[in-house]
Rosetta silent file (secondary structure, phi, psi, omega in degrees, C-alpha in Angstrom):
SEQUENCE: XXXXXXXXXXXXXXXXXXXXXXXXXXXXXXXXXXXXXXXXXXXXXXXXXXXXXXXXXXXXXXXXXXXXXXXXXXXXXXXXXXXXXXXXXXXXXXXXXXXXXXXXXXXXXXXXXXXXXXXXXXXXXXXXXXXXXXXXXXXXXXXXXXXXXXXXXXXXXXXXXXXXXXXXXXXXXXXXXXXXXXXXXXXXXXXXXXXXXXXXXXXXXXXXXXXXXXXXXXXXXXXXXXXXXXXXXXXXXXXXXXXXXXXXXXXXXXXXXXXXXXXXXXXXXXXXXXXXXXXXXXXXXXXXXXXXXXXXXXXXXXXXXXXXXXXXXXX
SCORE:     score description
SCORE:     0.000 S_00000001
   1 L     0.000  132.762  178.781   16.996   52.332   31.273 S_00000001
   2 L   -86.320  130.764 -154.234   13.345   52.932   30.777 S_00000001
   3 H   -34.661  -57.156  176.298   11.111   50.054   31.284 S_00000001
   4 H   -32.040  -71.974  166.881    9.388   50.647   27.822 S_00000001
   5 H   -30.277  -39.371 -171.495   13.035   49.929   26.236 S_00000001
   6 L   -77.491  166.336 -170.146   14.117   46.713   27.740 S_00000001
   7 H   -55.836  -29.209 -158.588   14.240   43.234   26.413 S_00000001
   8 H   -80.540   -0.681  161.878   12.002   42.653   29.211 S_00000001
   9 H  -125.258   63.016  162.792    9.219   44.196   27.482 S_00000001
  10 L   -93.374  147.505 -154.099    8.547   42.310   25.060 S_00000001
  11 L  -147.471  146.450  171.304    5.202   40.474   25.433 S_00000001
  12 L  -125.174  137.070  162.624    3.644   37.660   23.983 S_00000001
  13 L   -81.831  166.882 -115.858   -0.083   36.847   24.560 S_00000001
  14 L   -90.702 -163.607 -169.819   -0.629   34.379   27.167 S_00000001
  15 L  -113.878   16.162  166.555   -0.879   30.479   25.913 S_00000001
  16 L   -60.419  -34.677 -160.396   -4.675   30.789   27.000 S_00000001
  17 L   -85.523  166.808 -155.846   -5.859   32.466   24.374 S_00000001
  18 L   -91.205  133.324 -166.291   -7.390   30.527   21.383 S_00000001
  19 L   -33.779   -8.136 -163.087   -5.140   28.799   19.434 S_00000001
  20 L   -96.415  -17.802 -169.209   -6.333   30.851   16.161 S_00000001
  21 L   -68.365  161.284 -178.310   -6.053   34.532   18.069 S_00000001
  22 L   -78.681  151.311  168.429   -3.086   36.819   16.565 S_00000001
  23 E   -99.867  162.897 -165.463   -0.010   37.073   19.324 S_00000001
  24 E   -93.789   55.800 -167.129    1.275   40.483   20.197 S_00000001
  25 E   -98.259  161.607 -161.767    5.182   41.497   19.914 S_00000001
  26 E   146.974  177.844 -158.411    6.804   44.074   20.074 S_00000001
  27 E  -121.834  116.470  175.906    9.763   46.392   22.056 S_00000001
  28 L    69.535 -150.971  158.138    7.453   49.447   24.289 S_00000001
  29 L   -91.877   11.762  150.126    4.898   50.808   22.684 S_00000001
  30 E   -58.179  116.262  173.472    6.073   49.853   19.011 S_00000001
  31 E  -149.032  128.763  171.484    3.817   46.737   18.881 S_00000001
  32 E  -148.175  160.681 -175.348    2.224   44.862   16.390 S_00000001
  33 E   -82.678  116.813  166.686   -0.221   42.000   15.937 S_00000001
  34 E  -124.550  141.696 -177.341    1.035   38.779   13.948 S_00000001
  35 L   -62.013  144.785  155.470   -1.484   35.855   12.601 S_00000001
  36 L   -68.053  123.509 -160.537   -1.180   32.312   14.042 S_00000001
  37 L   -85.155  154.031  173.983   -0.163   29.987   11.398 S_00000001
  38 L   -87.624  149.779  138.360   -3.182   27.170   11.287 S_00000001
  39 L   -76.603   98.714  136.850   -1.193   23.722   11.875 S_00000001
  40 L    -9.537   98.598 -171.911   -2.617   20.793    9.996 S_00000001
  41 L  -102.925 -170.364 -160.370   -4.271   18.637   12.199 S_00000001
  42 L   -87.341  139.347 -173.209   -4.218   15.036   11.994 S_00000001
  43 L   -32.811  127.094  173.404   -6.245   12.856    9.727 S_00000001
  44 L   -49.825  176.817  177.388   -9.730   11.964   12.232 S_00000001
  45 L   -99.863  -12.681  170.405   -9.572    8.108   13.389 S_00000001
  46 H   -43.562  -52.218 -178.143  -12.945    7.730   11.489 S_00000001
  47 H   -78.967   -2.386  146.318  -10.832    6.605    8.095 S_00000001
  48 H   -26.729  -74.229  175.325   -8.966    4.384   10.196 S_00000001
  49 H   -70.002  -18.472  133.962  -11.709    2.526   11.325 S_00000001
  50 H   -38.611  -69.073 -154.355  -13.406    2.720    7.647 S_00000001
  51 H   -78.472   -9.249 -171.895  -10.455    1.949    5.737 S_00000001
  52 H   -76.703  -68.385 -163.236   -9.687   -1.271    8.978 S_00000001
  53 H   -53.890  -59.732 -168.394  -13.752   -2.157    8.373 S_00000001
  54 H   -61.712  -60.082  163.878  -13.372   -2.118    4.770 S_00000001
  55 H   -39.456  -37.765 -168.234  -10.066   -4.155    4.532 S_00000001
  56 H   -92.613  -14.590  176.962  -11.369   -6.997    6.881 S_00000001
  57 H   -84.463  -44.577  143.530  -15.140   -7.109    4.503 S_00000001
  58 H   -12.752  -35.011  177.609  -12.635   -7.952    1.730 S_00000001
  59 H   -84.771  -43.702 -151.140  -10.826  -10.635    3.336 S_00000001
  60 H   -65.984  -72.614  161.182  -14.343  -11.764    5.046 S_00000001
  61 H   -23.531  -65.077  154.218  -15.214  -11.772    1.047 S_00000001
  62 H   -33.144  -75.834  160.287  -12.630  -13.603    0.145 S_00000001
  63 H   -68.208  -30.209 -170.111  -12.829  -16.446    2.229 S_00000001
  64 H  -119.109  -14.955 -147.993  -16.136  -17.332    2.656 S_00000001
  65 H   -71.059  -62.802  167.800  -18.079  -15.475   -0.040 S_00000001
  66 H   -29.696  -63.333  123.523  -17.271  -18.253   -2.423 S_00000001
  67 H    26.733  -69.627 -144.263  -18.728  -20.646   -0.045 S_00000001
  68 H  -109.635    4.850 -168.728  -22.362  -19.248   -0.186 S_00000001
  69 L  -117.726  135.349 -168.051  -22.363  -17.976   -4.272 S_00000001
  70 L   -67.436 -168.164 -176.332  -23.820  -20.046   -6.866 S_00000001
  71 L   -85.298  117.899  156.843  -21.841  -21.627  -10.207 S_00000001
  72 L   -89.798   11.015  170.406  -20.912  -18.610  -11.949 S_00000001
  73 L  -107.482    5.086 -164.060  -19.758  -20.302  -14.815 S_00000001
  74 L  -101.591  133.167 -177.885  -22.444  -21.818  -16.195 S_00000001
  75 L   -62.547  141.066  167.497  -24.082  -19.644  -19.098 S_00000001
  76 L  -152.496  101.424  178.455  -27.743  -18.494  -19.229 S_00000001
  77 L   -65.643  -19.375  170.906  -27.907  -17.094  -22.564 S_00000001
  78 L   -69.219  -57.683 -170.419  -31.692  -15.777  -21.701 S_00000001
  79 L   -95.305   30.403 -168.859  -30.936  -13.359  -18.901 S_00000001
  80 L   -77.923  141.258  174.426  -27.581  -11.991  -20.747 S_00000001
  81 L    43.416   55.448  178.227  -26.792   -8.471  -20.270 S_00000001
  82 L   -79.992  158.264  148.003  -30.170   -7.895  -17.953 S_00000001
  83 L   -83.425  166.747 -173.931  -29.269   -4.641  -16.192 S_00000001
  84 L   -25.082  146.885  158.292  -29.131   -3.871  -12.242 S_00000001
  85 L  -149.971  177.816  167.194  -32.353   -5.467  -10.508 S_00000001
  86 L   -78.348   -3.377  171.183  -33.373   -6.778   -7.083 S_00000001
  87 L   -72.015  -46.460 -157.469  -32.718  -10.204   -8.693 S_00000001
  88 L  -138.409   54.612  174.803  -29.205   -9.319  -10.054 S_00000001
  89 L   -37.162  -16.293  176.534  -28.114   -6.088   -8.297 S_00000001
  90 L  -118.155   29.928 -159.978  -25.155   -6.031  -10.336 S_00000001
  91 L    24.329 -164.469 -170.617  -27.180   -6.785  -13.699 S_00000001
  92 E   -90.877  141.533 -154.580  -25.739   -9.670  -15.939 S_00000001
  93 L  -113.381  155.685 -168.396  -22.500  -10.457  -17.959 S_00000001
  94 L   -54.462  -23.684 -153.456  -22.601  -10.755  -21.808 S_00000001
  95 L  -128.309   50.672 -172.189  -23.461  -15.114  -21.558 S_00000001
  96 L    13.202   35.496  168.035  -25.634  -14.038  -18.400 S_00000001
  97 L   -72.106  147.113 -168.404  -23.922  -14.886  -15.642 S_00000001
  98 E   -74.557  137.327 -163.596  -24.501  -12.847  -12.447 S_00000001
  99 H   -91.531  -41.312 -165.983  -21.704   -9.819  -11.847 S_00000001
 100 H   -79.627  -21.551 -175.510  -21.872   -9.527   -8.526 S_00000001
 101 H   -68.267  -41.342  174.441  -21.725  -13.318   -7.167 S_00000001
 102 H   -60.331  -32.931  172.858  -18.818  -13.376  -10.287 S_00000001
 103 H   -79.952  -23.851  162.507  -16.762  -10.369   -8.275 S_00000001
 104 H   -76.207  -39.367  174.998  -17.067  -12.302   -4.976 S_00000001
 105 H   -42.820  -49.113 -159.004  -15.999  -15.637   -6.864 S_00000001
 106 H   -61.163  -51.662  177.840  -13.286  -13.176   -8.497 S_00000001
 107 H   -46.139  -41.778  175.179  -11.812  -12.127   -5.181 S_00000001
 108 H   -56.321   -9.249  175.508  -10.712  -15.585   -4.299 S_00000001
 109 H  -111.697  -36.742  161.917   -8.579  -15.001   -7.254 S_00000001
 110 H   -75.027  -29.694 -165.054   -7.260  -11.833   -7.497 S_00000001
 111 L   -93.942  -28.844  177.669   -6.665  -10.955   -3.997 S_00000001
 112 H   -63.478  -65.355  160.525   -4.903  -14.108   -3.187 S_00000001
 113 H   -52.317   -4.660  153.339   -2.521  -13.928   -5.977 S_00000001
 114 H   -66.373  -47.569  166.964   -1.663  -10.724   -5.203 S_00000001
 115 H   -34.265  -63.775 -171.520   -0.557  -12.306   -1.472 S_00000001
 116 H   -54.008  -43.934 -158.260    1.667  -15.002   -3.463 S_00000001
 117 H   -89.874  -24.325 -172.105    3.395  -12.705   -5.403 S_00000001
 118 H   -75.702    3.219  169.997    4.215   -9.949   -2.783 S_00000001
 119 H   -74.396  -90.252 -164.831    5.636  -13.355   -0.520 S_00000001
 120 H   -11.457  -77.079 -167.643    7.093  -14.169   -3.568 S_00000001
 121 H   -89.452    0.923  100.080    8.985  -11.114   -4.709 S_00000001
 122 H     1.802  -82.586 -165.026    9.172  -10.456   -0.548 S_00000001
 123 H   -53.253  -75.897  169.683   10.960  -13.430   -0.002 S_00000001
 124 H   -43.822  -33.086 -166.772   13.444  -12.685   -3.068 S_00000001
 125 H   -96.810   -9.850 -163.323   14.128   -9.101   -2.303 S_00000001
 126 H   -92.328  -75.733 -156.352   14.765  -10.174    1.932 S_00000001
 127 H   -26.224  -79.214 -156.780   17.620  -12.825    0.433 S_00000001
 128 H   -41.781  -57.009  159.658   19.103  -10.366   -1.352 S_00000001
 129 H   -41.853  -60.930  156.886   19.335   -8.040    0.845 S_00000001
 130 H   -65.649  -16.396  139.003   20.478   -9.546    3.831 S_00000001
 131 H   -27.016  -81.365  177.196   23.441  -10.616    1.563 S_00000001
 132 H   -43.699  -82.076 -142.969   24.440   -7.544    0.282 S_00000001
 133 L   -59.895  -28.528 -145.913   23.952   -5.743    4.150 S_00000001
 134 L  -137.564  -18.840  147.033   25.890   -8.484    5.771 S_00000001
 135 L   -10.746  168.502  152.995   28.237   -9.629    3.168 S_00000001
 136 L   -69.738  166.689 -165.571   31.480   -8.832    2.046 S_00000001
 137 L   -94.832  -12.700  160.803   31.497   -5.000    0.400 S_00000001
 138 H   -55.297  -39.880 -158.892   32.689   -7.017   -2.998 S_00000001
 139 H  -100.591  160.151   16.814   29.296   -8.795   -3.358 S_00000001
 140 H   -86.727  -33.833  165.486   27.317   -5.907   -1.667 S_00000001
 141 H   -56.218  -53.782 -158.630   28.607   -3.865   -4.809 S_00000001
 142 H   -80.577  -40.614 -177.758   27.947   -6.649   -7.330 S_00000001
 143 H   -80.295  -10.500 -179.360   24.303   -6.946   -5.904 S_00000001
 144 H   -65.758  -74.922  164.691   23.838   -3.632   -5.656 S_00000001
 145 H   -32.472   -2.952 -173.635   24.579   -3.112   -9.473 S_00000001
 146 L  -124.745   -6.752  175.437   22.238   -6.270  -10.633 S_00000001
 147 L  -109.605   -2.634  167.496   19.499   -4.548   -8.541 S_00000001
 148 L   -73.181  -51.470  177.945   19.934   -1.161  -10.207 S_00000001
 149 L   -77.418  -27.285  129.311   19.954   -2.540  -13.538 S_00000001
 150 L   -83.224   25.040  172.757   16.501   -3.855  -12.568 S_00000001
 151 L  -100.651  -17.320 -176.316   15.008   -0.929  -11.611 S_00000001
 152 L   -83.287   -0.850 -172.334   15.997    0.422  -14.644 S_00000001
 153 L  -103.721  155.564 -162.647   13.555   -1.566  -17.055 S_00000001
 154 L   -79.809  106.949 -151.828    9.892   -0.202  -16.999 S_00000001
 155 H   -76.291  -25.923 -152.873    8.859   -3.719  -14.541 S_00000001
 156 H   -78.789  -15.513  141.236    5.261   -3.768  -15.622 S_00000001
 157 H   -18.334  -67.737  163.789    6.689   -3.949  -19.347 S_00000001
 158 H   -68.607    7.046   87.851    9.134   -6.248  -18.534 S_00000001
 159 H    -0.750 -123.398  146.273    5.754   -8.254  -16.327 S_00000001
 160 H    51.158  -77.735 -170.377    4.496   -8.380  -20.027 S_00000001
 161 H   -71.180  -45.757  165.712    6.957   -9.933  -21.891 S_00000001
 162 H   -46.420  -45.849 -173.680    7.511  -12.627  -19.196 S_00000001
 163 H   -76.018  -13.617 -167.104    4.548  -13.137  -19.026 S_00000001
 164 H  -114.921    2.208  172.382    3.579  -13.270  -22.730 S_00000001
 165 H  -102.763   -6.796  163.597    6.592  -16.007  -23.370 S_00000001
 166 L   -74.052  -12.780 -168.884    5.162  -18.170  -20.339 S_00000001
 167 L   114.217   63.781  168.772    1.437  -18.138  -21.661 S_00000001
 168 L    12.326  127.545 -161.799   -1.266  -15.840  -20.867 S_00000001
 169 L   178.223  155.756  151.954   -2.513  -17.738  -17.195 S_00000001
 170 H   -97.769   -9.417  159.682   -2.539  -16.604  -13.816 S_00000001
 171 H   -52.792  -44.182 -143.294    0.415  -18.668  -13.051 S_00000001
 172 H   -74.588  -31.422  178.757    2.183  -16.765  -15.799 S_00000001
 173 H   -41.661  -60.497 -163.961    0.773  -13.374  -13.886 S_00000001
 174 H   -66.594  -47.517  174.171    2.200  -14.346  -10.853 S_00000001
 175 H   -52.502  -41.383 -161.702    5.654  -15.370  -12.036 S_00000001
 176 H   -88.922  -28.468  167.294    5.982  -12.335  -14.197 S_00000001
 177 H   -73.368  -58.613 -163.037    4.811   -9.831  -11.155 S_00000001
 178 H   -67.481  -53.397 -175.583    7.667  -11.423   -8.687 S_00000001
 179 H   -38.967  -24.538 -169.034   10.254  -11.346  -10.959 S_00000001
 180 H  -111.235   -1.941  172.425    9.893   -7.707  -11.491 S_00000001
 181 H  -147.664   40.706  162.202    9.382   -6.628   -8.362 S_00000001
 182 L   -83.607   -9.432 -160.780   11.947   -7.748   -5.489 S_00000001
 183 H   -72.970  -40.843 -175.427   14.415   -4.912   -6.741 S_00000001
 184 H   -55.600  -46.907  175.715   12.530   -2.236   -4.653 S_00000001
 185 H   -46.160  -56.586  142.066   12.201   -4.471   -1.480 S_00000001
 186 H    -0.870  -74.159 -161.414   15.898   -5.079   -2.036 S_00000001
 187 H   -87.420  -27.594  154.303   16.675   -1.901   -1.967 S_00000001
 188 H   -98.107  -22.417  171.509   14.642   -0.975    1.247 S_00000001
 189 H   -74.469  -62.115 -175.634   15.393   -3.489    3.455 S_00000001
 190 H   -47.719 -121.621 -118.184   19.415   -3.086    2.724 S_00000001
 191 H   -43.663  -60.866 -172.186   19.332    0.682    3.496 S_00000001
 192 H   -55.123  -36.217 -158.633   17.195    0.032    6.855 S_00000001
 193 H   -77.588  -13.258  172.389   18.981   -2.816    7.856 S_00000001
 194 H   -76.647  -12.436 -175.623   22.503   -0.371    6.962 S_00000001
 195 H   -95.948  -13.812 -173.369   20.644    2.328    8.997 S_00000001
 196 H   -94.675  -52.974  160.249   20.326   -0.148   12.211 S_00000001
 197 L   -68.644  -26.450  169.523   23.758   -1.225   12.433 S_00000001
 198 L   -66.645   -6.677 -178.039   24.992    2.219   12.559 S_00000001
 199 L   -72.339  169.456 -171.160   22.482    2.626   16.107 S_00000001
 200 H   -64.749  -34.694 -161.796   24.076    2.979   19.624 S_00000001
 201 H   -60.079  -43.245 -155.646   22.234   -0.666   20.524 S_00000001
 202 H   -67.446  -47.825  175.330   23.637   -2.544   17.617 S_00000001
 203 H   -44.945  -60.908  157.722   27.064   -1.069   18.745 S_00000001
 204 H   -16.951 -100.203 -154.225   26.470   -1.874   22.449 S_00000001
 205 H   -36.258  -47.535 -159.172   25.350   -5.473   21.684 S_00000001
 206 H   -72.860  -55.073  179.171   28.604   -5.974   19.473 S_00000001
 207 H   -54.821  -23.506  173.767   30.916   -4.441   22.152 S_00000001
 208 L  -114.160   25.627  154.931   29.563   -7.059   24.701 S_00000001
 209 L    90.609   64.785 -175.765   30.406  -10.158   22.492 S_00000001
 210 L  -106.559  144.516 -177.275   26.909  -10.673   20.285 S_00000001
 211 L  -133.661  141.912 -161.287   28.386  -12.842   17.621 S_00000001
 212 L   -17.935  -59.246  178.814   27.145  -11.645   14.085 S_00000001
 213 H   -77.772    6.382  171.609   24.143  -14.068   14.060 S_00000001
 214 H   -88.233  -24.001  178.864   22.435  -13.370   16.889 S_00000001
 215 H   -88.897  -15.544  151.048   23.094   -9.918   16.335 S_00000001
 216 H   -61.483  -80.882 -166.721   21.496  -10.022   12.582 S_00000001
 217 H   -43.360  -46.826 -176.908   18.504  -12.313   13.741 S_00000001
 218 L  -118.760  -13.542 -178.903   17.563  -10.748   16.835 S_00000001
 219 L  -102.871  -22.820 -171.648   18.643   -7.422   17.144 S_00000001
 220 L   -97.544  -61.870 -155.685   19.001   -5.819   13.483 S_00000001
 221 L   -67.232    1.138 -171.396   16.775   -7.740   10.944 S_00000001
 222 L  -112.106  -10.275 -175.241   13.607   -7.530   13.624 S_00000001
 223 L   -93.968  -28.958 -174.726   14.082   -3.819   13.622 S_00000001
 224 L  -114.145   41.177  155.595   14.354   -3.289   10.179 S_00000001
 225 L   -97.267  -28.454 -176.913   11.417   -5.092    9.035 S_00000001
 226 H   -33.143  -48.280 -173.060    8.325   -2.773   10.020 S_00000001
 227 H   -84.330   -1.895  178.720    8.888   -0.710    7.464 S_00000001
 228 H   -81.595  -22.097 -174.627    9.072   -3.138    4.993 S_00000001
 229 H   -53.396  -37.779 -171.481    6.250   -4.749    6.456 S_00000001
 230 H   -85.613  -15.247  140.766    4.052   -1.572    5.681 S_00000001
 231 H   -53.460  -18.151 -175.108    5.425   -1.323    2.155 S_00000001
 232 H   -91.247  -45.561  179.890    3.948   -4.501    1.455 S_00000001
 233 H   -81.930    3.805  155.909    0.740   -3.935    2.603 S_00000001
 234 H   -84.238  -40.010 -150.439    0.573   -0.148    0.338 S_00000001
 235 H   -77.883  -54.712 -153.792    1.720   -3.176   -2.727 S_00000001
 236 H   -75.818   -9.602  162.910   -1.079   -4.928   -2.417 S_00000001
 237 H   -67.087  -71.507  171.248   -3.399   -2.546   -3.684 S_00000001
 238 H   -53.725  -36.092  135.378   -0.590   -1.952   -6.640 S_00000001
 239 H    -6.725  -91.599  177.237   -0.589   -5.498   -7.242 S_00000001
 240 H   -35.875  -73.214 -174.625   -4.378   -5.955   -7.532 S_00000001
 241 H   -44.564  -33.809 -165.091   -4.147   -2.959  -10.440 S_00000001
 242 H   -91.390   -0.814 -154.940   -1.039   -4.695  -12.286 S_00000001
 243 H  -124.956  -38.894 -176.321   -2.679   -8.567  -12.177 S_00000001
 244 H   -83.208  -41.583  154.595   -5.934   -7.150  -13.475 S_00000001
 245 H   -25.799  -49.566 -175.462   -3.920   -4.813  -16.157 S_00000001
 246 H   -99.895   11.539  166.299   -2.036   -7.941  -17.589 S_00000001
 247 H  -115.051   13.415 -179.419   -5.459   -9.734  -17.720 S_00000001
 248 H   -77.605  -65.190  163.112   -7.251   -6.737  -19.195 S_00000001
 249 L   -62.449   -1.305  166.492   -4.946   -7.000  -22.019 S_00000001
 250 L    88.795   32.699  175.646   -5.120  -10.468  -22.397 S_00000001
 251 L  -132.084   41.168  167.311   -1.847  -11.795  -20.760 S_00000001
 252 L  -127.207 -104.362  159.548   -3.035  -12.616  -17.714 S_00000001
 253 L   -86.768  134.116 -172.313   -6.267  -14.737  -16.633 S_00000001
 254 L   -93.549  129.297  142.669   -8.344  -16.114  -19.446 S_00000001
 255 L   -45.488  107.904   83.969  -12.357  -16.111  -19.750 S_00000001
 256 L  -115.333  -36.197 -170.818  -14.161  -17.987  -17.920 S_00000001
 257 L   -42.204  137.397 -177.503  -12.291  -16.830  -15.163 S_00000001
 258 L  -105.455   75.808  159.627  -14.025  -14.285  -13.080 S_00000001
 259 L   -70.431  137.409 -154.691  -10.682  -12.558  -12.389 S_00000001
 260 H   -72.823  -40.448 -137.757  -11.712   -8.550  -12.027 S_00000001
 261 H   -90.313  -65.676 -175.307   -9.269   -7.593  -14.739 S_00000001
 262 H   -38.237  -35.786  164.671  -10.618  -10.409  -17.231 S_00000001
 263 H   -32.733  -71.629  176.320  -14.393   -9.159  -16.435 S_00000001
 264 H   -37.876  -48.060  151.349  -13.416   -6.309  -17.477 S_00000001
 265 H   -25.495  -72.278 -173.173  -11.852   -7.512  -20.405 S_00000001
 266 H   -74.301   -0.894  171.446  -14.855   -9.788  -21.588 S_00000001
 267 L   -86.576  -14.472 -155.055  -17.081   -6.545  -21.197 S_00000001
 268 H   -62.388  -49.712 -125.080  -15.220   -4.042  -23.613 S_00000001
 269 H  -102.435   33.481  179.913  -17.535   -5.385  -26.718 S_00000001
 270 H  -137.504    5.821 -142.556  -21.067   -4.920  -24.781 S_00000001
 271 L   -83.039  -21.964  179.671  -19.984   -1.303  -22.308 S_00000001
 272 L   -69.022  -21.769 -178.933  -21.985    1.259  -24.752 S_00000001
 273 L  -133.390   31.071  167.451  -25.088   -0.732  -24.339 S_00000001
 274 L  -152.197  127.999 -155.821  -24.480   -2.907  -20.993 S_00000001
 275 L  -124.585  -27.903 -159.686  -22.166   -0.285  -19.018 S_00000001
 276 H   -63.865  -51.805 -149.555  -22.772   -2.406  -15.639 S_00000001
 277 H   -72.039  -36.828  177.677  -20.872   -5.782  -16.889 S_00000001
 278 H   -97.427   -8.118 -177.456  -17.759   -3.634  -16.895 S_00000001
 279 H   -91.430  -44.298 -176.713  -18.274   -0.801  -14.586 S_00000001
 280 H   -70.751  -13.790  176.729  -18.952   -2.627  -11.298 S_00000001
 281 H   -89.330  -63.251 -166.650  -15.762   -5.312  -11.805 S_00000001
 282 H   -46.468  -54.650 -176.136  -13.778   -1.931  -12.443 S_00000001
 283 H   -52.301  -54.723  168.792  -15.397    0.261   -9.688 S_00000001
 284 H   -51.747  -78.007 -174.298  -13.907   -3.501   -6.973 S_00000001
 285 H   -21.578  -39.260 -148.115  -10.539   -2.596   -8.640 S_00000001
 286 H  -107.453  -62.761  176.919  -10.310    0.817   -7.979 S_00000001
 287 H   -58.104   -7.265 -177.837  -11.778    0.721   -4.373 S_00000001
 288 H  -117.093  -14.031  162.378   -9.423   -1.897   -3.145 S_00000001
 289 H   -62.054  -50.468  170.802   -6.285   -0.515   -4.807 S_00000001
 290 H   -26.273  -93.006  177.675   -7.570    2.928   -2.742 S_00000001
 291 H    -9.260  -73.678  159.078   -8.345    0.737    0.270 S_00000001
 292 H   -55.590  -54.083  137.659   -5.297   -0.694    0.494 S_00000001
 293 H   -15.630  -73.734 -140.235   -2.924    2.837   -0.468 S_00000001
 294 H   -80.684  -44.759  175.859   -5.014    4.266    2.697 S_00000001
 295 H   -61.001  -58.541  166.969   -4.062    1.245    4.948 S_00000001
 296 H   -12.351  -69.917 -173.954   -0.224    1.617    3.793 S_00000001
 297 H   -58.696  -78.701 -179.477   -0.530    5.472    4.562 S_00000001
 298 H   -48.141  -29.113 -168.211   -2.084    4.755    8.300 S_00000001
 299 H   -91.853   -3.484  161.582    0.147    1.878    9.026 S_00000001
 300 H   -94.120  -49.664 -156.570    3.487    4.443    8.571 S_00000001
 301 H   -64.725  -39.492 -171.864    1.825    7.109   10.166 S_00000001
 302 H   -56.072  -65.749  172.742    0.855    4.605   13.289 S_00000001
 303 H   -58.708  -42.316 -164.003    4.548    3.547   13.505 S_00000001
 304 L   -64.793  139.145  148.687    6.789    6.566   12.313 S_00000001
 305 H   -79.507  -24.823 -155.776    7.781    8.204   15.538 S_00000001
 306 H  -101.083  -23.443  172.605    8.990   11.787   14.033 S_00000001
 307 H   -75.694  -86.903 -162.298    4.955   11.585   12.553 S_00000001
 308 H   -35.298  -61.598  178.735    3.672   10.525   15.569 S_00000001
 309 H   -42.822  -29.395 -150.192    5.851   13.363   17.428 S_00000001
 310 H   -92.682  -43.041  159.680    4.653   16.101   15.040 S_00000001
 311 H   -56.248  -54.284  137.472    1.183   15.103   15.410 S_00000001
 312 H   -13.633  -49.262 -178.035    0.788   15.654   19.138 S_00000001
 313 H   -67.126  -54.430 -178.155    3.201   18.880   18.855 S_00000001
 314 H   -50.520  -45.899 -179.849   -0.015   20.083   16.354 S_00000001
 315 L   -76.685    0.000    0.000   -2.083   19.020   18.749 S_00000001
């Protein structure tokens, strides 16, 4: 058989050549040139280390910022609704209180109740869960069905109504965000922790006399928290939007309070001719739901192995 003809000459160009040149196949001299698909490559490590830097001046904010910012509750009806200066970089609030010292003030309040309630509705969604998973399959059924039928009401709606028969507050905020939102946690920890006992280890462990709680405690439930762990920390960002959202409308935190959402709130009746009192409380909202979304999104990519694999195979 002539050489041209055989399987064996079919040619590829070598793995030297730059990943973007076309490779060559073909049977003899029937040959043709096909384009190299570009591969996505992986997100730089710059927004890591942004979106890391950014998260930790937030916290940094948070704890101490209060600390060093004067009383932002006390009125000064003179300087009301000044706009940005080097005095007030974040101009003035309708009774002239300062915006930006009130959005560091604010943080001690917003970001920390978001923490309580994702413990909160955390905590409640783990119980359940590890019922249902490790239960009998009657009650794994019956919770399964009572966590379905809350997923089915629109939560921040139902958030709302809880929230508007406890009393417009930031207690009532917080109560009315957990309640509504253990079904999803619920519902992710029970599949991973049902995805864990089906592994070879879990089997192993069982076959060489692990008796059920040691074998919940140390070998299944530690495996199948990560990912809940990194759902929580995507939440907190969604949080932050739904806590200022039930004080925007006026069932969450009440004026004085420099709660972000409530700023926002007490700004609507000045924004055509003070645009500042409400844009700069809004503008913290929006960058720390972001913020937070982008840590979520890095802290699955960082863990997932079949992401981790695919990236390297790109690379």
């Amino acid at each position: 058989m002539n050489g041209g003809n055989s399987p064996e000459s079919l040619t590829e160009t070598p793995e030297t050549t730059p990943p973007d040149s076309p490779r060559t196949w073909g049977l003899g001299e029937h040959q043709w040139n096909i384009p190299r698909l570009r591969m996505p490559r992986r997100r730089p490590p710059t927004l890591d280390i942004v979106v890391g830097a950014l998260v930790l001046m937030l916290l940094l904010i948070m704890i101490i910022g209060p600390f060093f910012a004067p009383d932002v509750y006390q009125s000064d009806i003179l300087n009301a609704l000044e706009p940005p200066s080097r005095a007030h970089p974040f101009g003035t609030d309708e009774q002239g209180r300062d915006v930006l010292w009130r959005i560091v003030v604010g943080a001690q309040v917003t970001l920390p109740a978001a923490f309580l309630i994702i413990l909160l509705y955390g905590s409640i969604g783990s119980a359940i869960a590890i019922l249902a998973a490790f239960g009998p399959r009657w009650l794994d059924e019956a919770l399964m069905r009572i966590t379905d039928v809350a997923l089915s009401f629109p939560s921040l709606v139902f958030a709302l109504a809880v929230a508007a028969v406890l009393g417009p507050s930031t207690r009532s905020t917080i109560i009315a965000l957990a309640v509504t939102g253990w079904p999803l946690t619920t519902r992710l920890l029970r599949g991973t922790i049902r995805q864990t006992m089906a592994l070879p280890f879990v089997e192993g462990a069982t076959a060489l006399g692990v008796s059920r709680v040691r074998l919940m405690m140390v070998h299944i439930i530690p495996n199948a928290v990560p990912p809940l762990l990194i759902k929580w920390a995507g939440d907190v960002g969604t949080t932050v939007l739904a806590i200022s959202g039930l004080s925007f409308i006026g069932a969450g935190a009440q004026p004085p309070s420099p709660e972000w959402g409530a700023m926002v709130s007490s700004a609507q009746g000045s924004m055509s001719h003070a645009w500042w009192a409400a844009f700069f409380p809004g503008m913290v909202i929006a960058i720390t739901a972001t913020i937070f979304g982008l840590l979520g999104d890095i802290l699955h990519e960082r863990t997932d192995p079949s992401i981790r694999f695919r990236g390297k195979a790109r690379r």
